[in-house]
Amino acid sequence: MVSPGAVAAGTLPGMTVDPEALLAPLNSAQREAARAVTGPVVIHAGAGTGKTTVLTRRAAHAIATGAVRPERMLLVTFTEKAAGQLVARIATLGLPRVAARTFHSAALAQLRHFWPAHHDGTALPEILDSPFRIVGPLARRLPGGYRYTPAKDLVDEIGWARSRGLRPETYEAALGDREPPLKVDLFVGVFRDYERQKRRTNVIDFDDMLTLTADLLAEDAAAVAQVRGRYTWFCVDEYQDTSPLQQRLLDLWLGDRRDVCVVGDEDQTIYTFSGASSRFLTGFTERYPDATVVHLVENHRSTPEVLGLANRLIAAGGRTKGLIATRPPGPAPTIVAHPGEEAELASITSAMRGLRQGGTPWQEMAVLVRLNAQLPPIEDALRAAEIPFRVRGQRFFERPEIRDAVATIRRRPPAAAGSALRDAVAALLEQRLGMGDDATGAGGEAKERQAALASFLAMVDRLVAADPAGDADALLADLDRRKRVEADTGEGGVELATLHRAKGLEWDAVFLPGLEEGSLPVAQASGDPAAVEEERRLLYVGITRARRVLALSWATQRTSTQGRSTTRKPSRFLLELQPRAARPPASAPRPRSMPAAGSPTDVADKGGEMFAALREWRLGRARSDAKPPYVIAHDATLLEIESRLPRTEAELRRVPGMGPVKVETYGAEILAVVAAARARADDA
């Protein structure tokens, strides 16, 4: 280890590393970034542009030229894995070990060091291993229809609030247009009870690591001076995912120093649900007008054809950035409409076999979806085609609602077979697990939960189709077999993952199925421009995971939760991906295979008098509540109400887009509008 005073102008004593040789493999923009080793620097690094190479070479160049002592350097990463990779890669360049940590691990080290002095010598409280340990029981005690609210949605919402420095008493005032996972007063109660239980049991959670450290440094001048003396040179990776609380901590570490570099890509901001915000990245030059700004746009991962699709998607969202390919041309990406989900899956497995015969290893292929619950039919198709696969992240049969579903059937096996068995299972899922009690906008995990239960019921449908005489014993045996097979998936197969879990990864061939309205963008996002743009960024992440082969698809028919075949529309993003010259003129009828799905005009044109009355009610309520109309109910939800004509709140809860929160808030008024419209129709 080099001593603290060993660095002067030039390289470290005894080092043979040539600073300029470190930059030799880099292109001109990368070299510009690596040479900018002092002062504020912002690097806008597009997907596949060699961001990690630039980070390591820049840090190494700063050390080799004497710009900073290695022990004064702090590299802040998004994950511990990324931190380890940065340290290892710098070490391979023959340079000293540097500190690379996440915000949480760096904060925890500082908190442990300073805590005893502020608390009469006592040690830091125990770290809560999981917030679910406290939130789970609180969720189970929720009243009525709220008892099916997933604990994960409550944990995520608490995390979102904490990332903004909110407390239970300040939460509601800061909500704006954000819709909590359940009624505000109930959520505030959960939030308050969670904080109270932590204090009672003397534990702190991950968010406390940041909050308590920031508060301590803000109040203790000696402590913050010590930290600032330890670290003088900062580099923050994945800066587009920084939360307000993390930014507050970074500001405290920095003080009035200016040796900070931030690296990120606003087009890959996909974690706003947890409090992340790209505004710190996009607004960096407002804070530092003299900052060095570098744009990395030369993509070393994907073919020109793949990048052409990615660039069109981003341009359609109003951005001007375009990635430039450095790889040779490859096959054109495909966008295919299939008559049904079985045809879509058959096409995917056939394409995979063709790629394998052409020399592409199974592990260089991936299927990426929006929701975890979309994976089981894909698993079935790959299993039937004898294609090995592995599931990244949580497996289907590990999900709590699926474990509950199997346990429910085991405890109360229906005395039925065939289609009657399917109906009996559906009734159990509705009565015991709240299947169909969907609340659009009530939380991402609520959507996942409903989709998972729908996939589970689809498994029952397939068993009934294959064995019309199959009973509950046969069903449970089939479910046990599926669970064993899923658990036995190896490491060398096709990767199955959600788009969120795919970030930072890449494959030779990527398949993106199920690109339909309601799936991508998900139903909760429809009508919320900010949420739709986040869905666009998710698709962008999926597209830019592919090196050579990219296949996008959708199905015109899928099986609903109720077991009925439903007509689907292609995702609105698919129309945007067509070359501009191929798009129909605005005055021409849109092609049936590629409509501008879900546009407000298209939806409004389908409604009748009741729909108009519901929209008029919504507008008045929006004005009185000072909310955008879509926050109260989307047009698609009002159309469903007109179609279903609910008479009771229980019937209204079964309308997609409604749910306990909205029914409790607006149910009586909506039912009154429906009843009045029915009466007018009867009189006519």
XYZ file of C-alpha atoms in Angstrom:
684
model
C 0.000 0.000 0.000
C 1.287 3.442 -0.911
C 1.736 5.836 2.015
C -0.587 8.903 2.167
C 2.170 11.335 1.312
C 3.627 9.368 -1.586
C 1.805 11.099 -4.427
C 3.223 14.219 -5.969
C 3.028 15.483 -9.512
C 3.542 12.566 -11.860
C 3.167 8.859 -11.174
C 3.404 7.032 -7.871
C 6.937 6.066 -6.713
C 7.884 2.626 -7.995
C 5.067 2.549 -10.533
C 5.797 1.571 -14.084
C 2.314 2.356 -15.434
C 2.388 4.882 -18.273
C -0.592 7.238 -17.790
C -0.994 7.706 -21.520
C -0.880 3.958 -22.131
C -3.977 3.665 -19.953
C -5.870 5.766 -22.494
C -4.643 3.982 -25.617
C -7.627 1.572 -25.965
C -10.194 4.381 -25.676
C -12.005 6.302 -28.390
C -11.855 10.097 -28.459
C -14.900 10.731 -26.231
C -13.814 8.077 -23.731
C -10.319 9.568 -23.686
C -11.750 13.030 -23.027
C -13.685 11.664 -20.057
C -10.699 9.761 -18.671
C -8.457 12.817 -18.870
C -10.960 15.006 -16.996
C -9.685 13.983 -13.556
C -10.323 17.238 -11.674
C -13.271 19.547 -11.173
C -16.935 18.695 -11.730
C -17.493 16.228 -14.586
C -20.688 14.721 -15.976
C -20.497 11.749 -18.329
C -23.677 10.891 -20.230
C -22.989 7.256 -21.044
C -25.439 5.597 -23.419
C -26.122 1.867 -23.328
C -23.150 -0.236 -24.415
C -20.739 2.705 -24.707
C -18.041 1.300 -22.420
C -19.015 3.099 -19.235
C -17.186 0.710 -16.884
C -14.025 0.904 -18.992
C -14.131 4.704 -18.799
C -14.705 4.672 -15.023
C -11.761 2.374 -14.352
C -9.381 4.081 -16.801
C -10.326 7.526 -15.482
C -9.661 6.453 -11.868
C -6.412 4.788 -12.877
C -5.320 7.832 -14.889
C -6.074 10.113 -11.922
C -3.869 7.982 -9.671
C -1.100 7.506 -12.247
C -0.831 11.233 -12.951
C -0.835 12.176 -9.264
C -4.151 14.010 -9.415
C -5.381 12.132 -6.334
C -4.027 9.742 -3.764
C -5.763 6.354 -4.085
C -6.842 6.375 -0.419
C -8.623 9.721 -0.982
C -10.760 8.285 -3.779
C -14.347 7.019 -3.331
C -16.158 5.330 -6.193
C -19.885 5.085 -5.471
C -21.745 2.298 -7.283
C -25.316 1.045 -7.473
C -24.551 -2.503 -6.259
C -21.862 -4.274 -4.231
C -21.160 -6.460 -7.261
C -20.402 -3.395 -9.394
C -18.125 -2.055 -6.650
C -16.146 -5.281 -6.606
C -15.804 -5.273 -10.380
C -14.446 -1.719 -10.422
C -11.850 -2.484 -7.748
C -10.768 -5.681 -9.525
C -10.431 -3.996 -12.920
C -8.361 -1.128 -11.519
C -6.129 -3.684 -9.809
C -5.514 -5.478 -13.129
C -4.072 -2.200 -14.443
C -1.316 -2.481 -11.845
C -2.615 0.289 -9.595
C -3.354 0.439 -5.846
C -6.610 -0.760 -4.374
C -9.253 1.968 -4.152
C -12.487 2.292 -2.177
C -15.612 1.433 -4.139
C -18.870 1.201 -2.213
C -22.595 1.707 -2.497
C -24.180 4.702 -0.796
C -25.540 2.352 1.875
C -22.279 0.567 2.669
C -20.303 3.812 2.835
C -22.948 5.397 5.070
C -23.078 2.356 7.351
C -19.308 2.415 7.886
C -19.459 6.096 8.863
C -22.514 5.600 11.069
C -20.862 2.757 13.006
C -17.764 4.870 13.534
C -19.509 7.988 14.852
C -22.568 6.476 16.570
C -21.051 5.635 20.004
C -19.830 9.194 20.523
C -23.365 10.465 20.037
C -25.104 7.769 22.130
C -23.152 7.435 25.389
C -20.829 4.809 24.006
C -23.549 2.379 22.936
C -23.140 0.438 19.710
C -25.228 0.999 16.618
C -28.612 -0.801 16.798
C -29.075 -4.070 14.950
C -29.707 -3.809 11.215
C -33.182 -5.036 10.306
C -32.603 -7.967 7.963
C -35.843 -7.303 6.090
C -38.599 -4.692 6.469
C -41.086 -7.470 5.649
C -40.510 -8.805 9.139
C -42.443 -5.796 10.451
C -44.579 -4.781 7.460
C -45.872 -8.316 6.771
C -47.910 -8.576 10.007
C -49.109 -4.978 9.584
C -50.379 -5.786 6.077
C -52.235 -8.854 7.333
C -54.118 -6.693 9.832
C -55.495 -4.321 7.189
C -59.296 -4.189 7.039
C -61.702 -5.488 4.391
C -60.616 -5.509 0.769
C -57.233 -4.052 1.725
C -56.108 -7.355 3.240
C -54.806 -8.447 -0.185
C -52.474 -5.454 -0.492
C -49.006 -6.951 -1.075
C -46.533 -6.146 1.683
C -43.956 -5.356 -1.007
C -46.037 -2.417 -2.234
C -46.149 -1.063 1.318
C -42.392 -1.545 1.732
C -41.740 0.169 -1.617
C -43.973 3.099 -0.689
C -42.264 3.517 2.671
C -38.942 3.460 0.823
C -40.171 6.083 -1.643
C -41.257 8.333 1.229
C -38.023 7.831 3.160
C -35.923 8.575 0.058
C -37.514 12.033 0.094
C -36.980 12.589 3.791
C -40.691 12.203 4.542
C -42.187 11.090 7.841
C -45.685 9.696 8.448
C -46.941 13.154 9.416
C -45.516 14.823 6.279
C -46.276 12.033 3.776
C -49.760 13.062 2.585
C -48.832 16.682 1.912
C -45.988 15.567 -0.374
C -48.016 13.072 -2.448
C -49.034 15.316 -5.321
C -50.459 13.099 -8.091
C -48.879 9.948 -6.694
C -51.395 7.269 -5.749
C -50.474 5.207 -2.673
C -51.035 1.432 -2.591
C -54.050 1.893 -0.312
C -56.140 4.661 1.201
C -53.883 7.451 2.457
C -54.920 7.344 6.113
C -54.460 3.574 6.209
C -51.016 3.798 4.634
C -49.959 6.566 7.029
C -51.039 4.258 9.856
C -48.872 1.440 8.488
C -45.961 3.850 8.006
C -46.318 5.144 11.581
C -46.614 1.647 13.061
C -43.524 0.532 11.113
C -41.436 3.377 12.495
C -42.810 2.785 15.999
C -42.002 -0.936 15.874
C -38.420 -0.229 14.790
C -37.927 2.055 17.764
C -39.555 -0.447 20.127
C -37.273 -3.287 19.019
C -34.174 -1.055 18.636
C -33.442 -1.814 14.981
C -32.694 0.350 11.943
C -33.350 -0.389 8.287
C -31.444 0.379 5.063
C -33.061 3.787 4.667
C -32.069 4.673 8.236
C -28.437 4.087 7.267
C -28.647 7.048 4.901
C -30.967 9.224 6.984
C -29.114 8.824 10.273
C -25.713 9.316 8.637
C -26.874 12.446 6.822
C -28.431 13.856 10.006
C -25.300 13.088 12.027
C -22.948 14.711 9.504
C -25.226 17.745 9.190
C -25.177 18.268 12.965
C -21.590 17.311 13.856
C -18.982 19.623 12.334
C -16.087 17.501 13.598
C -17.540 14.310 12.089
C -18.192 15.824 8.671
C -14.713 17.384 8.681
C -13.218 13.958 9.378
C -15.146 12.375 6.498
C -14.164 15.166 4.133
C -10.560 14.744 5.162
C -10.762 11.045 4.351
C -12.294 11.380 0.862
C -11.562 14.261 -1.509
C -12.305 12.756 -4.953
C -15.676 11.219 -5.848
C -17.167 9.356 -8.784
C -20.829 8.261 -8.756
C -22.003 5.582 -11.163
C -25.644 5.064 -12.295
C -26.335 8.644 -11.254
C -29.716 8.629 -12.995
C -30.923 6.339 -10.182
C -29.883 8.639 -7.336
C -32.576 9.491 -4.784
C -32.940 12.853 -3.001
C -31.652 11.259 0.207
C -28.562 9.877 -1.530
C -27.930 13.269 -3.113
C -28.149 14.895 0.328
C -25.501 12.495 1.610
C -23.254 13.152 -1.397
C -23.565 16.894 -0.793
C -22.454 16.422 2.814
C -19.452 14.347 1.742
C -18.470 16.966 -0.819
C -18.940 20.170 1.109
C -17.580 22.968 -1.082
C -15.125 20.675 -2.936
C -15.546 20.205 -6.668
C -13.790 16.953 -7.539
C -16.940 15.014 -8.319
C -17.753 13.034 -11.447
C -21.207 11.608 -12.135
C -21.977 8.999 -14.771
C -25.380 7.928 -16.034
C -27.987 7.664 -18.781
C -31.336 9.356 -18.319
C -32.836 6.985 -20.900
C -32.225 4.092 -18.514
C -34.034 5.610 -15.519
C -36.334 2.723 -14.543
C -36.502 2.884 -10.740
C -38.516 6.028 -10.064
C -41.044 3.889 -8.163
C -38.394 3.498 -5.438
C -37.475 7.180 -5.290
C -34.814 7.438 -8.021
C -34.700 10.632 -10.051
C -32.740 11.528 -13.174
C -33.106 15.258 -12.422
C -29.786 15.259 -10.546
C -28.068 13.966 -13.702
C -29.896 16.215 -16.157
C -29.529 19.245 -13.892
C -25.850 18.748 -13.040
C -24.675 21.649 -15.201
C -27.178 23.961 -13.526
C -25.368 23.339 -10.280
C -21.925 23.354 -11.904
C -22.111 25.623 -14.986
C -18.403 25.115 -15.687
C -18.554 21.314 -15.504
C -16.816 19.202 -18.131
C -19.567 17.474 -20.111
C -18.841 14.306 -22.094
C -21.310 12.305 -24.180
C -20.478 8.668 -24.884
C -22.519 7.583 -27.906
C -20.344 4.998 -29.668
C -21.995 1.693 -28.835
C -19.733 -1.361 -28.811
C -22.445 -3.910 -28.032
C -25.163 -3.908 -30.669
C -25.484 -3.940 -34.450
C -26.577 -0.849 -36.392
C -29.968 -2.493 -36.930
C -30.621 -2.966 -33.217
C -29.473 0.560 -32.423
C -31.640 1.984 -35.197
C -34.676 0.572 -33.407
C -33.500 1.884 -30.031
C -32.856 5.343 -31.460
C -36.340 5.515 -33.021
C -37.944 4.598 -29.705
C -36.091 7.335 -27.838
C -36.696 9.905 -30.603
C -40.442 9.204 -30.449
C -40.330 10.240 -26.794
C -38.879 13.633 -27.733
C -35.193 12.919 -27.131
C -32.515 13.683 -29.715
C -29.798 11.304 -28.500
C -28.704 8.630 -30.944
C -26.313 5.752 -30.344
C -23.720 5.056 -33.053
C -22.827 1.462 -33.851
C -19.222 0.326 -34.067
C -20.102 -3.299 -34.810
C -20.728 -4.656 -38.320
C -24.299 -4.979 -39.641
C -26.486 -7.884 -38.585
C -30.002 -9.217 -39.171
C -32.902 -6.776 -39.082
C -34.974 -6.891 -35.874
C -38.425 -8.411 -36.314
C -41.774 -7.099 -35.073
C -44.420 -9.800 -35.492
C -48.110 -10.046 -34.622
C -49.289 -13.568 -33.763
C -52.888 -14.829 -33.690
C -52.457 -16.109 -30.131
C -50.006 -16.759 -27.325
C -49.385 -20.354 -28.413
C -48.329 -19.213 -31.869
C -46.082 -16.571 -30.326
C -44.348 -19.115 -28.106
C -44.001 -21.607 -30.972
C -42.320 -18.917 -33.033
C -39.879 -18.120 -30.205
C -38.879 -21.740 -29.614
C -38.465 -22.319 -33.369
C -36.228 -19.261 -33.669
C -34.162 -20.425 -30.702
C -33.595 -23.832 -32.275
C -32.474 -22.147 -35.467
C -30.027 -19.945 -33.583
C -28.666 -22.934 -31.688
C -28.114 -24.837 -34.919
C -26.275 -21.783 -36.225
C -23.855 -21.901 -33.293
C -25.411 -19.521 -30.734
C -25.163 -21.057 -27.237
C -28.394 -21.313 -25.237
C -26.955 -19.032 -22.551
C -26.493 -16.275 -25.154
C -30.275 -16.061 -25.632
C -32.772 -14.295 -23.372
C -36.515 -13.751 -23.122
C -37.376 -10.507 -21.339
C -40.859 -9.583 -20.091
C -42.467 -6.733 -18.186
C -43.884 -8.819 -15.320
C -42.553 -11.887 -13.559
C -45.993 -13.493 -13.917
C -45.591 -13.586 -17.714
C -42.842 -16.204 -17.422
C -44.718 -19.495 -16.634
C -46.156 -20.023 -20.157
C -42.682 -19.332 -21.566
C -41.199 -21.870 -19.156
C -43.791 -24.429 -20.297
C -43.021 -23.804 -23.958
C -39.260 -24.126 -23.469
C -39.703 -27.252 -21.377
C -41.895 -28.842 -24.034
C -39.333 -27.922 -26.704
C -36.536 -29.421 -24.545
C -34.707 -26.096 -24.454
C -32.765 -25.533 -21.208
C -33.477 -22.312 -19.330
C -32.859 -20.507 -16.068
C -35.030 -17.925 -14.326
C -33.203 -14.816 -13.103
C -34.616 -13.580 -9.826
C -37.700 -14.894 -8.069
C -39.137 -18.089 -9.521
C -42.864 -18.330 -10.165
C -43.576 -21.014 -7.567
C -41.617 -19.043 -4.956
C -44.058 -16.128 -5.138
C -46.121 -15.875 -1.918
C -49.507 -15.786 -3.655
C -48.628 -18.921 -5.666
C -47.528 -20.738 -2.515
C -50.829 -19.636 -0.956
C -52.793 -20.804 -4.008
C -51.271 -24.288 -3.910
C -51.766 -24.501 -0.137
C -55.397 -23.406 -0.485
C -56.140 -26.141 -3.029
C -54.323 -28.695 -0.877
C -56.373 -27.732 2.196
C -59.690 -27.546 0.334
C -59.370 -29.803 -2.729
C -62.420 -29.256 -4.959
C -64.515 -32.364 -5.533
C -64.680 -31.714 -9.271
C -62.959 -32.554 -12.531
C -62.500 -31.004 -15.961
C -64.050 -27.597 -16.533
C -65.836 -27.813 -13.188
C -62.420 -28.129 -11.507
C -61.254 -24.996 -13.259
C -64.325 -23.062 -12.083
C -63.907 -24.375 -8.530
C -60.254 -23.320 -8.415
C -61.173 -19.888 -9.789
C -63.783 -19.510 -7.046
C -61.228 -20.472 -4.383
C -58.711 -17.951 -5.720
C -61.346 -15.215 -5.719
C -62.694 -16.017 -2.251
C -59.451 -16.816 -0.443
C -56.826 -14.775 -2.288
C -58.742 -11.872 -3.834
C -58.033 -12.767 -7.460
C -59.670 -10.228 -9.753
C -59.799 -7.557 -7.029
C -57.386 -5.428 -9.039
C -56.622 -1.793 -8.279
C -54.823 -0.098 -11.157
C -52.218 2.291 -9.818
C -52.316 0.728 -6.338
C -48.771 -0.596 -6.587
C -46.564 -2.564 -8.935
C -46.629 -5.716 -6.828
C -50.446 -5.680 -6.817
C -50.310 -5.890 -10.609
C -47.727 -8.671 -10.425
C -49.875 -10.521 -7.894
C -52.966 -10.428 -10.064
C -50.986 -11.451 -13.143
C -49.404 -14.349 -11.233
C -52.801 -15.640 -10.106
C -54.042 -15.338 -13.695
C -51.051 -17.387 -14.879
C -51.764 -19.946 -12.191
C -55.353 -20.291 -13.369
C -54.097 -20.623 -16.948
C -52.064 -23.641 -15.778
C -55.301 -25.192 -14.547
C -56.882 -24.457 -17.939
C -54.054 -26.263 -19.717
C -54.372 -29.294 -17.448
C -58.119 -29.431 -18.093
C -57.523 -29.174 -21.838
C -54.952 -31.976 -21.732
C -56.956 -34.209 -19.359
C -60.695 -33.426 -19.216
C -61.086 -36.029 -16.473
C -58.301 -34.563 -14.318
C -59.250 -33.953 -10.677
C -57.655 -32.030 -7.796
C -55.117 -34.797 -7.116
C -53.966 -34.694 -10.732
C -53.740 -30.893 -10.567
C -51.641 -30.902 -7.388
C -49.335 -33.569 -8.829
C -48.877 -31.465 -11.967
C -48.154 -28.329 -9.906
C -45.617 -30.206 -7.762
C -43.903 -31.470 -10.915
C -43.736 -27.966 -12.380
C -42.269 -26.616 -9.153
C -39.546 -29.291 -9.118
C -38.641 -28.681 -12.752
C -38.487 -24.914 -12.200
C -36.202 -25.390 -9.180
C -33.939 -27.748 -11.152
C -33.221 -25.297 -13.998
C -29.465 -25.081 -14.468
C -27.029 -22.286 -15.181
C -26.391 -22.943 -18.869
C -29.757 -22.313 -20.470
C -31.779 -19.517 -22.030
C -32.163 -16.625 -19.592
C -35.709 -15.673 -18.531
C -35.972 -12.344 -16.740
C -38.001 -9.203 -16.263
C -36.854 -6.013 -17.950
C -35.886 -4.539 -14.590
C -33.582 -7.476 -13.824
C -32.027 -7.346 -17.307
C -30.419 -3.933 -16.793
C -26.641 -4.160 -17.057
C -26.738 -7.502 -18.909
C -26.444 -8.420 -22.592
C -26.984 -11.398 -24.897
C -26.448 -12.289 -28.560
C -30.194 -12.801 -29.055
C -33.059 -11.156 -27.172
C -36.776 -11.958 -27.463
C -39.333 -9.398 -26.239
C -42.803 -11.031 -26.322
C -46.148 -9.755 -25.041
C -45.699 -6.165 -26.246
C -49.350 -5.190 -25.870
C -51.322 -2.406 -24.273
C -51.832 -3.335 -20.641
C -48.580 -5.293 -20.589
C -46.111 -2.695 -21.881
C -47.045 -0.085 -20.960
C -48.725 -1.750 -18.003
C -52.326 -0.821 -17.298
C -51.387 1.429 -14.353
C -49.284 3.655 -16.611
C -52.000 4.404 -19.159
C -53.044 8.037 -18.869
C -50.016 9.029 -16.791
C -47.445 10.593 -19.155
C -44.547 10.216 -16.718
C -45.350 6.549 -16.105
C -45.685 5.880 -19.843
C -42.244 7.382 -20.421
C -40.788 5.083 -17.780
C -42.362 2.148 -19.637
C -40.708 3.445 -22.812
C -37.364 3.428 -21.025
C -37.955 -0.151 -19.910
C -38.472 -1.210 -23.527
C -35.352 0.763 -24.467
C -33.377 -1.187 -21.865
C -34.740 -4.435 -23.307
C -33.845 -3.532 -26.897
C -30.319 -2.436 -26.007
C -29.570 -5.768 -24.282
C -29.321 -7.446 -27.724
C -26.020 -7.719 -29.550
C -27.201 -9.163 -32.897
C -30.653 -10.759 -32.922
C -33.748 -8.944 -31.673
C -37.330 -10.213 -31.935
C -40.347 -8.221 -30.723
C -43.823 -9.741 -30.760
C -47.391 -9.504 -29.579
C -50.543 -11.617 -29.783
C -53.973 -10.518 -30.944
C -55.663 -12.961 -28.528
C -54.746 -13.954 -24.974
C -56.521 -15.809 -22.197
C -57.923 -13.550 -19.486
C -58.064 -14.212 -15.754
C -61.597 -15.523 -16.265
C -60.336 -18.065 -18.816
C -61.846 -16.226 -21.797
C -60.005 -15.325 -24.954
C -59.582 -11.549 -25.097
C -58.594 -9.316 -27.989
C -55.345 -7.431 -27.453
C -53.859 -4.333 -29.042
C -50.183 -3.874 -29.855
C -48.195 -1.622 -27.571
C -48.274 2.010 -28.634
C -44.482 1.818 -28.767
C -44.541 -0.669 -31.648
C -46.059 1.880 -34.034
C -43.284 4.299 -33.083
C -40.680 1.691 -33.993
C -41.755 1.589 -37.615
C -39.496 3.589 -39.948
C -41.008 7.037 -40.426
C -41.544 6.523 -44.149
C -43.560 3.390 -43.441
C -45.983 5.053 -41.041
C -49.455 5.882 -42.352
C -50.268 9.573 -42.830
C -52.316 11.149 -40.068
C -55.399 11.414 -42.301
C -55.274 7.806 -43.469
C -56.910 4.926 -41.596
C -54.361 3.089 -39.479
C -53.474 -0.448 -40.508
C -55.372 -3.049 -38.544
C -52.219 -4.876 -37.552
C -50.534 -1.839 -36.036
C -53.015 0.723 -34.618
C -52.063 3.646 -32.455
C -53.248 1.702 -29.471
C -54.896 3.368 -26.566
C -54.891 6.950 -27.775
C -57.488 9.089 -25.986
C -59.364 9.791 -29.211
C -59.681 6.109 -30.055
C -61.015 5.343 -26.584
C -63.429 8.241 -26.419
C -64.951 7.359 -29.775
C -66.090 4.001 -28.381
C -68.171 5.346 -25.499
C -71.874 6.005 -25.341
C -74.065 8.307 -23.258
C -73.142 6.647 -19.962
C -69.446 7.018 -20.793
C -70.019 10.720 -21.501
C -71.823 11.089 -18.166
C -69.008 9.348 -16.329
C -66.440 11.620 -17.963
C -68.480 14.671 -16.981
C -68.620 13.415 -13.369
C -64.869 12.717 -13.424
C -64.086 16.223 -14.693
C -66.112 17.806 -11.888
C -64.517 15.590 -9.263
C -61.058 16.331 -10.649
C -61.688 20.049 -10.337
C -62.961 19.769 -6.769
C -60.050 17.499 -5.741
C -57.459 19.534 -7.696
C -56.252 16.352 -9.405
C -55.719 15.378 -13.045
C -58.772 13.420 -14.300
C -56.711 10.299 -15.105
C -55.731 9.993 -11.431
C -59.403 9.469 -10.585
C -60.113 7.022 -13.423
C -58.723 6.377 -16.893
C -61.016 6.428 -19.944
C -60.489 2.676 -20.325
C -61.851 2.175 -16.795
C -64.939 4.280 -17.537
C -65.562 2.240 -20.685
C -65.422 -0.957 -18.628
C -67.925 0.512 -16.159
C -70.271 1.370 -19.027
C -69.858 -2.155 -20.380
C -70.395 -3.989 -17.076
C -73.090 -1.737 -15.541
C -72.176 -2.476 -11.899
C -74.978 -2.168 -9.345
C -72.975 -2.672 -6.142
C -69.569 -1.736 -4.806
C -68.564 -5.407 -4.931
C -69.317 -5.480 -8.666
C -67.513 -2.171 -9.136
C -64.364 -3.569 -7.478
C -64.186 -6.218 -10.200
C -63.832 -3.566 -12.909
C -60.183 -3.357 -14.101
C -58.817 -0.063 -12.877
C -60.976 0.051 -9.769
C -60.231 -1.528 -6.424
C -60.675 -0.917 -2.690
C -59.128 2.559 -2.595
C -61.013 3.997 -5.534
C -64.263 2.232 -4.697
C -64.178 3.571 -1.155
C -63.422 7.087 -2.401
C -65.586 7.314 -5.522
C -67.792 4.217 -5.511
C -71.055 5.761 -4.352
C -70.780 8.618 -6.861
C -69.944 6.300 -9.769
C -72.823 3.965 -8.964
C -75.155 6.962 -8.808
C -74.037 8.067 -12.296
C -74.537 4.524 -13.624
C -77.990 4.244 -12.040
C -79.082 7.620 -13.441
C -77.871 6.683 -16.923
C -79.684 3.333 -16.738
C -82.869 5.103 -15.687
C -82.623 7.508 -18.627
C -82.086 4.599 -20.973
C -85.114 2.756 -19.535
C -87.316 5.852 -19.923
C -86.243 6.186 -23.532
